[in-house]
Every structure is written in C-alpha cells, then in structure tokens.
Amino acid sequence: MCAMASDYGAFMTKFLLQPAKPSPALPLNGLTFAIKEMFDVEGQVTGFGNPDWARTHSAACSTAPTVLALLEAGATCVGKTVMDEMAYSINGENKHYGTPRNPCAPDRVPGGSSSGSAVAVGAMLVDFSLGTDTGGSVRVPASYCGIYGFRPSHDVVSTSGVIPMAQSFDTVGWFARDPKVLKQVGNVLLKSPQVDYVRPSQIIIAEDCFQLLSIPKDRVAQVLVKSVEKTFGGHVVKKTTLGDYVKDNVPSLDCFMSKGGDENVYNIPSLAALSSAMRLLQRYEFKNNHGEWVETVRPDLGPGISERVWEAVRVSEKKVDVCRLVKKEFHAALTAFLGDDGILVIPTVPGPPPKLQTDPSTLEIFRARAFSLLSIAGVSGFCQVSIPLGMYKNLPVSVSLLAKHGSDAFLLNVVETLYDSLREEISIAEKASY
C-alpha cells in the first residue's frame, strides 16, 4: 500500500463527528473514517459532487443511518470526500473540485465515483471509508488505489439518507486497507452476529472473464488460485465459461445481444448484453430521480458525465420491463450456479487505471469490458469484494470474489482467511515480474 504526506485532494470538507459514548469495548473504537458526499450529515448540504446541486439544495435534517451506526460502534468521522458529479463516472475526475490523487499511481485516475473515499484509505488518511456502488463506484476505485472494496448484497445495508442514483442497483459500500477492518465494518453495517466459519464448497474461476484483461491473466488468476489451494485445497477450485452459462440461462437477454461488432476485439456477448440491460435501467431510474432537476437547473457538468446525464434524461420506457425480467432471471441463474457457499472469481476491472485526462473516446473498449465485469454483481444483487494483488509494472492489480445474495458475512470471512497466503503469493508474483 502506497502513501505520501498531504490529503491527496481527497476531502471536500473536514469535520469531526465523534461517538456519543466512546468505549474501548466498542467494535470500531479508535478507528477513523470518511464519507462520500452523497451521505447526509445533519446541518450540512449533501453536494453530490456538483456545485449547482449544492447551491440548489438545503442542508440535511438528519444524518444517514449508516453513518450513525459507525459512530455508535465507536468510530470517528473526519470529513466528506470528493466524488464524480452525480455519481455518473468510474474515472474519479471532477472538473469543479479537482481529482483526488491516486496514492499508488499519481499519473493515473483514482477511479470513481467514490474517488476521495478510496484515496483517503489508500493514502492512510483514515482507517476506512464509506462509498456508494451502483455500477462499480466502490469496486473500481478500490482496484485502482490498491485497497479492499466491498459492495454488499443489494438492499442489505440501508441507503436511507443517501442520495439515490438508481435504486435497483444502489448499495452502500466500504473501503479498508486490510480484511480485518473490512470485516469489522461489515459486522456493524450488516448487523450480522458472529457467524460460524464455513469453508467454500467451490471457488469457480470464470476463465472467459480473465480473457478480458489487458495484463497477463496468470498474474491475477494464478495468484488467487495458488492462495486458495494452500488455504482450502485444490479440490475446491473449478473453472467455467461464465458467458455461455449466462447465455443459456437468461433468455430475456436475447433482445440486448449485439448482432454485430468488431471481430478483432474480444468480448463476451452475453455479459455485454447484461451490461446494456443494467445501464438502460440505471438511466431510466436516474431520470426518475433527477431528470426534472437537470432540465430545470441545467447544471455545469464535466466531459463524459454531461453526455451520460443528458442521455439518461432523454431515455424512454422502452425495454425497461425486460431489464427487470433480466434482473430476476440472472439472479436465479447465478444463485443456482454457485449453490450453497460457492464463490465466483473474476477480475474487478479489465486492467490497470487509465492515465489522467485520457480522451474518453479512447477508453470505449476498456469501459465496455469493465461494465461487462461490473454488471455481474450489479444485476444479480450479489455481494462482491475487490482484493488488491500488489503491483504489476508499478501499477495496482486486483481480483474479485462474488457470493450469492445475503452471503456477505461468509464472503468477508473467506477474504480474511485468505489474507496470509495471498500476501505470500503476491510477494512471489511481484518478484517474478521484475
């Protein structure tokens, strides 16, 4: 994990919210955290990453329940963090408030939209932080900043007091530098009692998904596989072609399947279709939430974000019902596929973080591949954790584990159990790449 002095441009505002009754017995006693600028704090305007939003909205009347829960568990909140405007980007660049500096790769984007929250953890400014994840806004910056990021099962953690983006996919997620803190925060937010430790019944490597990587797939997949073999035994490791399974078991995806495409560019048609369905429903729900405000205020929005916001505002209801059917079918199919205590392994993103201020048009293939991967948890509602795997050619790399809806505590336990063997395998892989 990489860090230097300064606040890395991570914070919008700094303040102290302390536990009302601090006690060494509290589970998060002594830990500090920051929150994305989508979480309400009583008496403060929740700015949503945009100055026009901030000037046209009143201060919050109450504090988000997730923030209160962390305070009650003994943690101290030290401020709100910079985010992409209206949460509509996975890059982490904000033309109004600046781009938080990636502590692992200063010439690269930090990832978004929970950019400042990830940077604050990666730069060791706080012990953990809160973000939101609709289309990837915790998982992507976690990967880019070389830290752990957890997207919980959909609707398991309260989103009350958090500005909505698209309710079918919105989740409150969190970042940490190690799996112990990640799990401690999870125990509080998930309201989960200590669950008995359960070994995974199978850990399934989605081999086609690893073909989407721009770096050698073995640098990612094999590090995880070797760690799993050491920890749980080689018999739990299975391999699959996820795209074929999705194509055969989610019939409603047919109307989103591309009829053509560039044969020289590798993609997974069924996952690309899944991504299309997700983003259509996301646009429709964003419009219902914020379309009237956008059309009335006509906010000043940054490049890329402006186009996406206006595309959403103009979207029609066409195919929205099919999107909801895709969601239902995919959830059932993936639940059956993983069974009890199964885990799916995929790359978090298709490669290392892009360089700052890259022309958006040059990132189209990267974004398409990224959303093919990110839509798996998004559409299924499953929980997902992004795990840092050290550095490859001086850039952070990661892998993701997914478990079925409601298996959040199980997944956090597995990640913690893998920690020591993963550190050994990462060290070996980093030495081999030099």
CSV table of C-alpha atoms in Angstrom, one decimal:
chain,number,residue,atom,x,y,z
A,1,MET,CA,0.0,0.0,0.0
A,2,CYS,CA,1.4,3.4,-1.0
A,3,ALA,CA,1.2,6.7,0.8
A,4,MET,CA,2.8,10.2,0.9
A,5,ALA,CA,2.1,13.2,3.0
A,6,SER,CA,-0.8,15.7,2.2
A,7,ASP,CA,-4.5,15.0,1.9
A,8,TYR,CA,-4.2,14.0,-1.7
A,9,GLY,CA,-7.2,16.2,-2.6
A,10,ALA,CA,-9.5,13.6,-1.2
A,11,PHE,CA,-11.7,15.8,1.0
A,12,MET,CA,-14.5,18.2,0.3
A,13,THR,CA,-14.9,19.2,3.9
A,14,LYS,CA,-13.2,18.2,7.1
A,15,PHE,CA,-15.0,18.0,10.5
A,16,LEU,CA,-15.3,15.7,13.5
A,17,LEU,CA,-18.3,13.5,14.3
A,18,GLN,CA,-17.3,11.6,17.4
A,19,PRO,CA,-19.1,8.7,19.2
A,20,ALA,CA,-21.5,9.9,21.9
A,21,LYS,CA,-20.3,7.2,24.3
A,22,PRO,CA,-16.8,6.2,23.4
A,23,SER,CA,-15.6,2.9,24.9
A,24,PRO,CA,-12.8,0.5,24.4
A,25,ALA,CA,-15.4,-2.2,24.2
A,26,LEU,CA,-17.0,-0.9,21.0
A,27,PRO,CA,-16.1,-2.8,17.8
A,28,LEU,CA,-14.7,0.2,15.9
A,29,ASN,CA,-13.2,2.1,18.9
A,30,GLY,CA,-10.4,4.3,17.9
A,31,LEU,CA,-10.9,4.0,14.1
A,32,THR,CA,-11.4,7.0,11.8
A,33,PHE,CA,-13.5,7.1,8.6
A,34,ALA,CA,-14.6,9.4,5.9
A,35,ILE,CA,-17.8,9.5,3.9
A,36,LYS,CA,-18.7,10.2,0.2
A,37,GLU,CA,-20.5,13.4,-0.5
A,38,MET,CA,-23.8,11.5,-1.0
A,39,PHE,CA,-24.3,10.8,2.7
A,40,ASP,CA,-26.4,13.2,4.7
A,41,VAL,CA,-25.0,14.8,7.8
A,42,GLU,CA,-27.4,16.9,9.9
A,43,GLY,CA,-26.9,20.6,9.2
A,44,GLN,CA,-24.8,20.1,6.1
A,45,VAL,CA,-25.7,20.3,2.4
A,46,THR,CA,-25.1,17.0,0.6
A,47,GLY,CA,-23.4,18.2,-2.5
A,48,PHE,CA,-23.5,15.2,-4.9
A,49,GLY,CA,-20.1,16.3,-6.4
A,50,ASN,CA,-21.5,19.3,-8.2
A,51,PRO,CA,-21.7,23.0,-7.1
A,52,ASP,CA,-25.0,23.6,-8.9
A,53,TRP,CA,-26.5,20.8,-6.9
A,54,ALA,CA,-25.1,22.2,-3.6
A,55,ARG,CA,-26.4,25.7,-4.2
A,56,THR,CA,-30.0,24.4,-5.1
A,57,HIS,CA,-30.4,22.1,-2.1
A,58,SER,CA,-30.9,22.7,1.6
A,59,ALA,CA,-29.0,21.3,4.5
A,60,ALA,CA,-29.9,17.8,5.6
A,61,CYS,CA,-32.3,17.5,8.6
A,62,SER,CA,-30.7,14.2,9.8
A,63,THR,CA,-27.6,12.0,9.5
A,64,ALA,CA,-27.7,8.9,7.4
A,65,PRO,CA,-28.3,5.7,9.5
A,66,THR,CA,-25.1,4.1,8.2
A,67,VAL,CA,-23.0,7.0,9.5
A,68,LEU,CA,-24.8,6.9,12.8
A,69,ALA,CA,-24.2,3.1,13.1
A,70,LEU,CA,-20.5,3.6,12.6
A,71,LEU,CA,-20.4,6.4,15.2
A,72,GLU,CA,-22.4,4.2,17.7
A,73,ALA,CA,-19.8,1.5,17.1
A,74,GLY,CA,-17.0,3.8,18.3
A,75,ALA,CA,-15.6,5.2,15.0
A,76,THR,CA,-14.9,8.9,14.4
A,77,CYS,CA,-15.9,10.6,11.1
A,78,VAL,CA,-13.4,13.1,9.9
A,79,GLY,CA,-15.0,14.5,6.8
A,80,LYS,CA,-16.7,14.2,3.4
A,81,THR,CA,-14.8,13.2,0.3
A,82,VAL,CA,-14.7,14.3,-3.3
A,83,MET,CA,-16.7,12.3,-5.8
A,84,ASP,CA,-17.6,12.3,-9.5
A,85,GLU,CA,-20.5,14.5,-10.3
A,86,MET,CA,-23.9,12.9,-9.7
A,87,ALA,CA,-22.0,9.6,-9.3
A,88,TYR,CA,-22.1,9.2,-13.1
A,89,SER,CA,-18.5,8.0,-13.8
A,90,ILE,CA,-16.0,5.3,-12.8
A,91,ASN,CA,-12.9,7.6,-13.6
A,92,GLY,CA,-12.7,9.7,-10.5
A,93,GLU,CA,-12.1,13.0,-12.2
A,94,ASN,CA,-14.1,16.1,-11.1
A,95,LYS,CA,-13.7,19.4,-13.0
A,96,HIS,CA,-15.0,21.5,-10.2
A,97,TYR,CA,-13.3,20.2,-7.1
A,98,GLY,CA,-10.2,18.5,-8.6
A,99,THR,CA,-9.2,14.9,-9.0
A,100,PRO,CA,-8.1,13.1,-5.8
A,101,ARG,CA,-4.5,11.9,-6.4
A,102,ASN,CA,-4.1,8.1,-6.7
A,103,PRO,CA,-1.6,7.2,-3.9
A,104,CYS,CA,-0.4,4.1,-5.8
A,105,ALA,CA,-0.1,5.7,-9.3
A,106,PRO,CA,-0.1,9.6,-9.2
A,107,ASP,CA,-0.3,9.9,-13.0
A,108,ARG,CA,-3.4,7.6,-13.2
A,109,VAL,CA,-7.1,8.2,-12.3
A,110,PRO,CA,-8.2,7.1,-8.8
A,111,GLY,CA,-11.4,5.5,-10.0
A,112,GLY,CA,-14.9,6.7,-9.3
A,113,SER,CA,-17.3,7.7,-8.4
A,114,SER,CA,-16.2,7.2,-4.8
A,115,SER,CA,-12.8,8.6,-5.6
A,116,GLY,CA,-12.0,10.6,-2.5
A,117,SER,CA,-13.2,7.8,-0.2
A,118,ALA,CA,-10.8,5.3,-1.8
A,119,VAL,CA,-7.9,7.7,-1.9
A,120,ALA,CA,-8.3,8.6,1.8
A,121,VAL,CA,-7.9,5.0,2.7
A,122,GLY,CA,-5.2,4.2,0.2
A,123,ALA,CA,-3.2,7.3,1.4
A,124,MET,CA,-3.7,6.2,5.0
A,125,LEU,CA,-5.6,9.3,5.9
A,126,VAL,CA,-8.4,7.3,7.5
A,127,ASP,CA,-8.8,3.6,8.6
A,128,PHE,CA,-11.8,3.0,6.4
A,129,SER,CA,-14.4,5.0,4.4
A,130,LEU,CA,-17.9,4.8,3.0
A,131,GLY,CA,-18.7,5.0,-0.7
A,132,THR,CA,-21.7,4.0,-2.8
A,133,ASP,CA,-21.7,1.4,-5.6
A,134,THR,CA,-24.4,1.4,-8.3
A,135,GLY,CA,-22.4,0.5,-11.4
A,136,GLY,CA,-19.0,0.0,-9.8
A,137,SER,CA,-18.2,3.0,-7.8
A,138,VAL,CA,-16.6,1.2,-4.8
A,139,ARG,CA,-15.1,-1.8,-6.7
A,140,VAL,CA,-13.3,0.3,-9.4
A,141,PRO,CA,-11.6,2.9,-7.1
A,142,ALA,CA,-10.6,0.1,-4.7
A,143,SER,CA,-8.9,-1.7,-7.6
A,144,TYR,CA,-7.2,1.4,-8.9
A,145,CYS,CA,-6.0,2.5,-5.5
A,146,GLY,CA,-4.7,-0.9,-4.4
A,147,ILE,CA,-7.1,-1.4,-1.4
A,148,TYR,CA,-10.0,-3.6,-0.4
A,149,GLY,CA,-13.5,-2.6,-1.5
A,150,PHE,CA,-16.8,-4.3,-0.6
A,151,ARG,CA,-20.1,-4.0,-2.4
A,152,PRO,CA,-22.7,-5.7,-0.2
A,153,SER,CA,-25.7,-7.6,-1.4
A,154,HIS,CA,-28.4,-5.3,-2.8
A,155,ASP,CA,-30.8,-3.9,-0.2
A,156,VAL,CA,-28.9,-5.5,2.8
A,157,VAL,CA,-27.3,-2.2,4.0
A,158,SER,CA,-29.6,0.8,4.5
A,159,THR,CA,-29.4,3.5,1.7
A,160,SER,CA,-31.6,5.9,3.7
A,161,GLY,CA,-30.1,9.4,3.9
A,162,VAL,CA,-28.0,8.7,0.8
A,163,ILE,CA,-28.8,10.5,-2.5
A,164,PRO,CA,-30.2,7.8,-4.8
A,165,MET,CA,-28.8,7.2,-8.2
A,166,ALA,CA,-30.7,4.1,-9.5
A,167,GLN,CA,-32.4,2.2,-6.7
A,168,SER,CA,-32.4,-1.2,-8.5
A,169,PHE,CA,-28.6,-1.2,-8.1
A,170,ASP,CA,-27.7,1.3,-5.4
A,171,THR,CA,-25.6,0.0,-2.5
A,172,VAL,CA,-23.6,1.5,0.3
A,173,GLY,CA,-20.1,0.0,0.2
A,174,TRP,CA,-16.9,0.5,2.1
A,175,PHE,CA,-13.1,0.5,1.8
A,176,ALA,CA,-10.2,-0.6,4.0
A,177,ARG,CA,-6.5,-1.5,3.7
A,178,ASP,CA,-6.9,-4.9,5.3
A,179,PRO,CA,-9.6,-7.6,5.5
A,180,LYS,CA,-9.8,-7.4,9.3
A,181,VAL,CA,-11.0,-3.8,9.3
A,182,LEU,CA,-13.2,-4.6,6.2
A,183,LYS,CA,-14.9,-7.3,8.2
A,184,GLN,CA,-15.2,-5.2,11.4
A,185,VAL,CA,-17.0,-2.5,9.5
A,186,GLY,CA,-19.1,-5.2,7.7
A,187,ASN,CA,-20.2,-6.7,11.1
A,188,VAL,CA,-21.6,-3.3,12.1
A,189,LEU,CA,-23.3,-2.3,8.8
A,190,LEU,CA,-24.6,-5.7,8.0
A,191,LYS,CA,-25.9,-6.0,11.6
A,192,SER,CA,-24.5,-9.6,11.4
A,193,PRO,CA,-23.8,-11.5,14.6
A,194,GLN,CA,-20.6,-13.5,14.5
A,195,VAL,CA,-21.4,-16.3,12.0
A,196,ASP,CA,-19.8,-19.7,12.2
A,197,TYR,CA,-16.9,-20.1,9.8
A,198,VAL,CA,-17.9,-22.0,6.7
A,199,ARG,CA,-15.4,-23.3,4.1
A,200,PRO,CA,-16.3,-22.5,0.5
A,201,SER,CA,-17.8,-25.5,-1.3
A,202,GLN,CA,-16.3,-24.4,-4.6
A,203,ILE,CA,-14.3,-21.5,-5.9
A,204,ILE,CA,-15.1,-21.1,-9.6
A,205,ILE,CA,-12.7,-19.3,-11.9
A,206,ALA,CA,-14.6,-17.5,-14.8
A,207,GLU,CA,-11.9,-18.2,-17.4
A,208,ASP,CA,-13.6,-16.2,-20.2
A,209,CYS,CA,-13.7,-13.1,-17.9
A,210,PHE,CA,-9.9,-13.3,-17.4
A,211,GLN,CA,-9.5,-13.1,-21.2
A,212,LEU,CA,-10.8,-9.5,-20.9
A,213,LEU,CA,-7.6,-8.5,-19.1
A,214,SER,CA,-5.0,-6.2,-20.7
A,215,ILE,CA,-2.3,-7.7,-18.4
A,216,PRO,CA,-1.2,-11.4,-18.3
A,217,LYS,CA,-4.2,-13.3,-16.8
A,218,ASP,CA,-1.9,-15.6,-14.8
A,219,ARG,CA,-0.6,-12.6,-12.8
A,220,VAL,CA,-4.2,-12.2,-11.5
A,221,ALA,CA,-5.8,-15.6,-11.6
A,222,GLN,CA,-2.9,-17.8,-10.6
A,223,VAL,CA,-2.0,-15.7,-7.5
A,224,LEU,CA,-5.6,-16.2,-6.3
A,225,VAL,CA,-5.7,-19.9,-7.3
A,226,LYS,CA,-2.4,-20.8,-5.5
A,227,SER,CA,-3.6,-19.0,-2.4
A,228,VAL,CA,-6.9,-20.9,-2.5
A,229,GLU,CA,-5.1,-24.2,-3.0
A,230,LYS,CA,-2.8,-23.5,0.1
A,231,THR,CA,-5.8,-22.4,2.2
A,232,PHE,CA,-8.7,-24.6,1.2
A,233,GLY,CA,-7.1,-27.4,-1.0
A,234,GLY,CA,-7.1,-27.7,-4.8
A,235,HIS,CA,-10.3,-29.7,-4.9
A,236,VAL,CA,-12.4,-26.6,-4.4
A,237,VAL,CA,-11.1,-24.9,-7.5
A,238,LYS,CA,-13.3,-25.2,-10.5
A,239,LYS,CA,-13.3,-23.5,-13.9
A,240,THR,CA,-16.1,-22.2,-16.1
A,241,THR,CA,-17.0,-20.2,-19.1
A,242,LEU,CA,-19.5,-17.8,-17.5
A,243,GLY,CA,-20.7,-16.2,-20.7
A,244,ASP,CA,-22.0,-19.5,-22.1
A,245,TYR,CA,-23.9,-20.2,-18.8
A,246,VAL,CA,-25.4,-16.8,-18.8
A,247,LYS,CA,-26.4,-17.0,-22.5
A,248,ASP,CA,-28.1,-20.4,-21.9
A,249,ASN,CA,-29.9,-19.5,-18.6
A,250,VAL,CA,-31.0,-15.8,-19.0
A,251,PRO,CA,-33.4,-15.9,-22.1
A,252,SER,CA,-34.6,-12.3,-21.7
A,253,LEU,CA,-31.1,-11.1,-22.6
A,254,ASP,CA,-31.7,-12.0,-26.3
A,255,CYS,CA,-33.1,-8.6,-27.1
A,256,PHE,CA,-29.9,-6.9,-25.8
A,257,MET,CA,-27.5,-9.2,-27.7
A,258,SER,CA,-25.4,-7.4,-30.2
A,259,LYS,CA,-26.0,-8.5,-33.8
A,260,GLY,CA,-22.5,-7.5,-35.0
A,261,GLY,CA,-19.4,-6.0,-33.5
A,262,ASP,CA,-15.7,-5.8,-34.1
A,263,GLU,CA,-14.4,-9.4,-34.5
A,264,ASN,CA,-10.9,-8.2,-33.6
A,265,VAL,CA,-12.0,-7.0,-30.2
A,266,TYR,CA,-12.6,-9.8,-27.6
A,267,ASN,CA,-15.8,-9.5,-25.7
A,268,ILE,CA,-18.3,-11.8,-24.0
A,269,PRO,CA,-21.6,-11.2,-25.8
A,270,SER,CA,-23.9,-12.3,-23.0
A,271,LEU,CA,-22.1,-10.2,-20.4
A,272,ALA,CA,-22.1,-7.2,-22.8
A,273,ALA,CA,-25.8,-7.7,-23.1
A,274,LEU,CA,-26.1,-7.9,-19.4
A,275,SER,CA,-24.3,-4.6,-19.1
A,276,SER,CA,-26.6,-3.0,-21.7
A,277,ALA,CA,-29.7,-4.0,-19.8
A,278,MET,CA,-28.2,-2.7,-16.5
A,279,ARG,CA,-27.2,0.6,-17.9
A,280,LEU,CA,-30.6,1.1,-19.6
A,281,LEU,CA,-32.5,0.5,-16.3
A,282,GLN,CA,-29.9,2.7,-14.5
A,283,ARG,CA,-30.6,5.6,-16.9
A,284,TYR,CA,-34.3,5.2,-16.5
A,285,GLU,CA,-34.2,5.3,-12.7
A,286,PHE,CA,-31.7,8.2,-12.7
A,287,LYS,CA,-34.1,10.1,-14.9
A,288,ASN,CA,-37.0,9.4,-12.5
A,289,ASN,CA,-34.8,10.6,-9.6
A,290,HIS,CA,-33.1,13.6,-11.0
A,291,GLY,CA,-34.4,14.4,-14.6
A,292,GLU,CA,-36.6,17.3,-13.5
A,293,TRP,CA,-33.7,18.9,-11.6
A,294,VAL,CA,-31.3,18.5,-14.5
A,295,GLU,CA,-33.8,20.0,-17.0
A,296,THR,CA,-34.7,22.9,-14.7
A,297,VAL,CA,-31.2,23.8,-13.4
A,298,ARG,CA,-29.2,22.7,-16.5
A,299,PRO,CA,-26.1,22.1,-14.3
A,300,ASP,CA,-22.5,22.7,-15.4
A,301,LEU,CA,-21.2,19.1,-15.8
A,302,GLY,CA,-17.8,17.8,-16.8
A,303,PRO,CA,-17.0,16.0,-20.0
A,304,GLY,CA,-18.3,12.4,-20.3
A,305,ILE,CA,-20.6,13.0,-17.3
A,306,SER,CA,-22.6,15.6,-19.1
A,307,GLU,CA,-23.3,13.3,-22.1
A,308,ARG,CA,-24.3,10.4,-19.8
A,309,VAL,CA,-26.6,12.6,-17.7
A,310,TRP,CA,-28.4,14.0,-20.7
A,311,GLU,CA,-28.7,10.6,-22.3
A,312,ALA,CA,-30.4,9.4,-19.1
A,313,VAL,CA,-32.7,12.4,-19.0
A,314,ARG,CA,-33.9,11.6,-22.6
A,315,VAL,CA,-34.3,7.9,-22.1
A,316,SER,CA,-37.7,6.3,-22.8
A,317,GLU,CA,-39.5,3.4,-21.0
A,318,LYS,CA,-38.8,1.1,-23.9
A,319,LYS,CA,-37.4,-2.3,-22.7
A,320,VAL,CA,-37.4,-1.2,-19.0
A,321,ASP,CA,-39.8,-4.1,-18.1
A,322,VAL,CA,-37.4,-6.5,-20.0
A,323,CYS,CA,-34.5,-5.1,-17.9
A,324,ARG,CA,-36.3,-6.0,-14.7
A,325,LEU,CA,-37.0,-9.5,-16.1
A,326,VAL,CA,-33.3,-9.9,-16.9
A,327,LYS,CA,-32.5,-9.0,-13.3
A,328,LYS,CA,-34.9,-11.6,-12.0
A,329,GLU,CA,-33.7,-14.4,-14.3
A,330,PHE,CA,-30.0,-13.6,-13.8
A,331,HIS,CA,-30.3,-13.6,-10.0
A,332,ALA,CA,-32.0,-17.0,-10.1
A,333,ALA,CA,-29.5,-18.4,-12.6
A,334,LEU,CA,-26.4,-17.3,-10.7
A,335,THR,CA,-27.9,-18.5,-7.4
A,336,ALA,CA,-28.3,-22.0,-8.9
A,337,PHE,CA,-24.8,-21.8,-10.4
A,338,LEU,CA,-23.0,-21.0,-7.2
A,339,GLY,CA,-25.1,-23.2,-4.9
A,340,ASP,CA,-24.5,-23.0,-1.2
A,341,ASP,CA,-21.2,-21.5,-0.1
A,342,GLY,CA,-19.8,-21.2,-3.7
A,343,ILE,CA,-17.7,-18.3,-4.8
A,344,LEU,CA,-17.2,-16.8,-8.3
A,345,VAL,CA,-13.8,-15.3,-9.2
A,346,ILE,CA,-13.5,-12.6,-11.8
A,347,PRO,CA,-11.2,-9.6,-12.5
A,348,THR,CA,-12.5,-6.5,-10.8
A,349,VAL,CA,-11.7,-4.4,-13.9
A,350,PRO,CA,-10.0,-5.2,-17.2
A,351,GLY,CA,-6.7,-3.7,-16.4
A,352,PRO,CA,-4.7,-1.0,-14.6
A,353,PRO,CA,-6.1,2.5,-14.0
A,354,PRO,CA,-6.0,4.7,-17.2
A,355,LYS,CA,-3.9,7.8,-17.3
A,356,LEU,CA,-5.3,11.1,-16.1
A,357,GLN,CA,-7.2,13.2,-18.7
A,358,THR,CA,-7.3,10.4,-21.2
A,359,ASP,CA,-9.6,11.2,-24.1
A,360,PRO,CA,-12.9,9.4,-23.3
A,361,SER,CA,-13.2,8.0,-26.8
A,362,THR,CA,-10.0,6.0,-26.4
A,363,LEU,CA,-11.5,4.3,-23.3
A,364,GLU,CA,-14.6,2.9,-25.0
A,365,ILE,CA,-13.3,-0.7,-25.2
A,366,PHE,CA,-12.0,-0.5,-21.7
A,367,ARG,CA,-15.3,0.8,-20.3
A,368,ALA,CA,-17.3,-1.8,-22.2
A,369,ARG,CA,-15.2,-4.6,-20.8
A,370,ALA,CA,-15.3,-3.0,-17.3
A,371,PHE,CA,-19.1,-2.9,-17.3
A,372,SER,CA,-19.3,-6.5,-18.6
A,373,LEU,CA,-17.5,-7.5,-15.4
A,374,LEU,CA,-19.2,-5.0,-13.1
A,375,SER,CA,-22.7,-5.8,-14.2
A,376,ILE,CA,-22.4,-9.4,-12.8
A,377,ALA,CA,-22.8,-8.3,-9.2
A,378,GLY,CA,-24.9,-5.3,-10.2
A,379,VAL,CA,-27.7,-7.2,-12.0
A,380,SER,CA,-27.6,-10.3,-9.7
A,381,GLY,CA,-27.6,-8.2,-6.5
A,382,PHE,CA,-24.8,-10.5,-5.2
A,383,CYS,CA,-22.0,-9.3,-2.8
A,384,GLN,CA,-18.6,-8.7,-4.2
A,385,VAL,CA,-15.2,-7.8,-2.8
A,386,SER,CA,-12.3,-6.4,-4.7
A,387,ILE,CA,-8.9,-7.7,-3.3
A,388,PRO,CA,-5.6,-6.0,-4.0
A,389,LEU,CA,-2.9,-8.2,-5.6
A,390,GLY,CA,0.0,-5.9,-5.3
A,391,MET,CA,1.7,-4.2,-8.3
A,392,TYR,CA,2.4,-5.2,-11.9
A,393,LYS,CA,4.8,-2.9,-13.8
A,394,ASN,CA,4.3,-0.3,-11.0
A,395,LEU,CA,0.5,-0.3,-11.3
A,396,PRO,CA,-2.0,-1.8,-8.9
A,397,VAL,CA,-3.9,-5.0,-9.9
A,398,SER,CA,-6.8,-6.8,-8.2
A,399,VAL,CA,-9.2,-9.7,-8.3
A,400,SER,CA,-12.8,-10.0,-7.2
A,401,LEU,CA,-14.8,-12.7,-5.3
A,402,LEU,CA,-18.6,-12.8,-5.5
A,403,ALA,CA,-21.0,-14.8,-3.3
A,404,LYS,CA,-24.8,-15.2,-3.5
A,405,HIS,CA,-27.2,-12.6,-2.1
A,406,GLY,CA,-27.1,-12.5,1.7
A,407,SER,CA,-23.7,-14.3,2.0
A,408,ASP,CA,-21.9,-11.1,2.9
A,409,ALA,CA,-20.5,-12.3,6.3
A,410,PHE,CA,-19.4,-15.6,4.7
A,411,LEU,CA,-17.5,-13.7,1.9
A,412,LEU,CA,-15.8,-11.4,4.4
A,413,ASN,CA,-14.7,-14.4,6.4
A,414,VAL,CA,-13.2,-16.1,3.3
A,415,VAL,CA,-11.3,-12.9,2.4
A,416,GLU,CA,-9.8,-12.7,5.9
A,417,THR,CA,-8.9,-16.4,5.9
A,418,LEU,CA,-7.0,-16.0,2.5
A,419,TYR,CA,-5.1,-13.0,3.7
A,420,ASP,CA,-1.8,-14.6,4.8
A,421,SER,CA,-1.4,-17.0,1.9
A,422,LEU,CA,-2.3,-14.2,-0.6
A,423,ARG,CA,0.4,-12.0,0.8
A,424,GLU,CA,2.9,-14.8,0.2
A,425,GLU,CA,1.7,-15.4,-3.4
A,426,ILE,CA,1.7,-11.6,-4.2
A,427,SER,CA,5.3,-11.3,-3.0
A,428,ILE,CA,6.3,-14.2,-5.2
A,429,ALA,CA,4.5,-12.8,-8.2
A,430,GLU,CA,5.9,-9.3,-7.8
A,431,LYS,CA,9.5,-10.6,-7.6
A,432,ALA,CA,8.9,-12.7,-10.7
A,433,SER,CA,7.6,-9.7,-12.7
A,434,TYR,CA,10.8,-7.7,-12.3
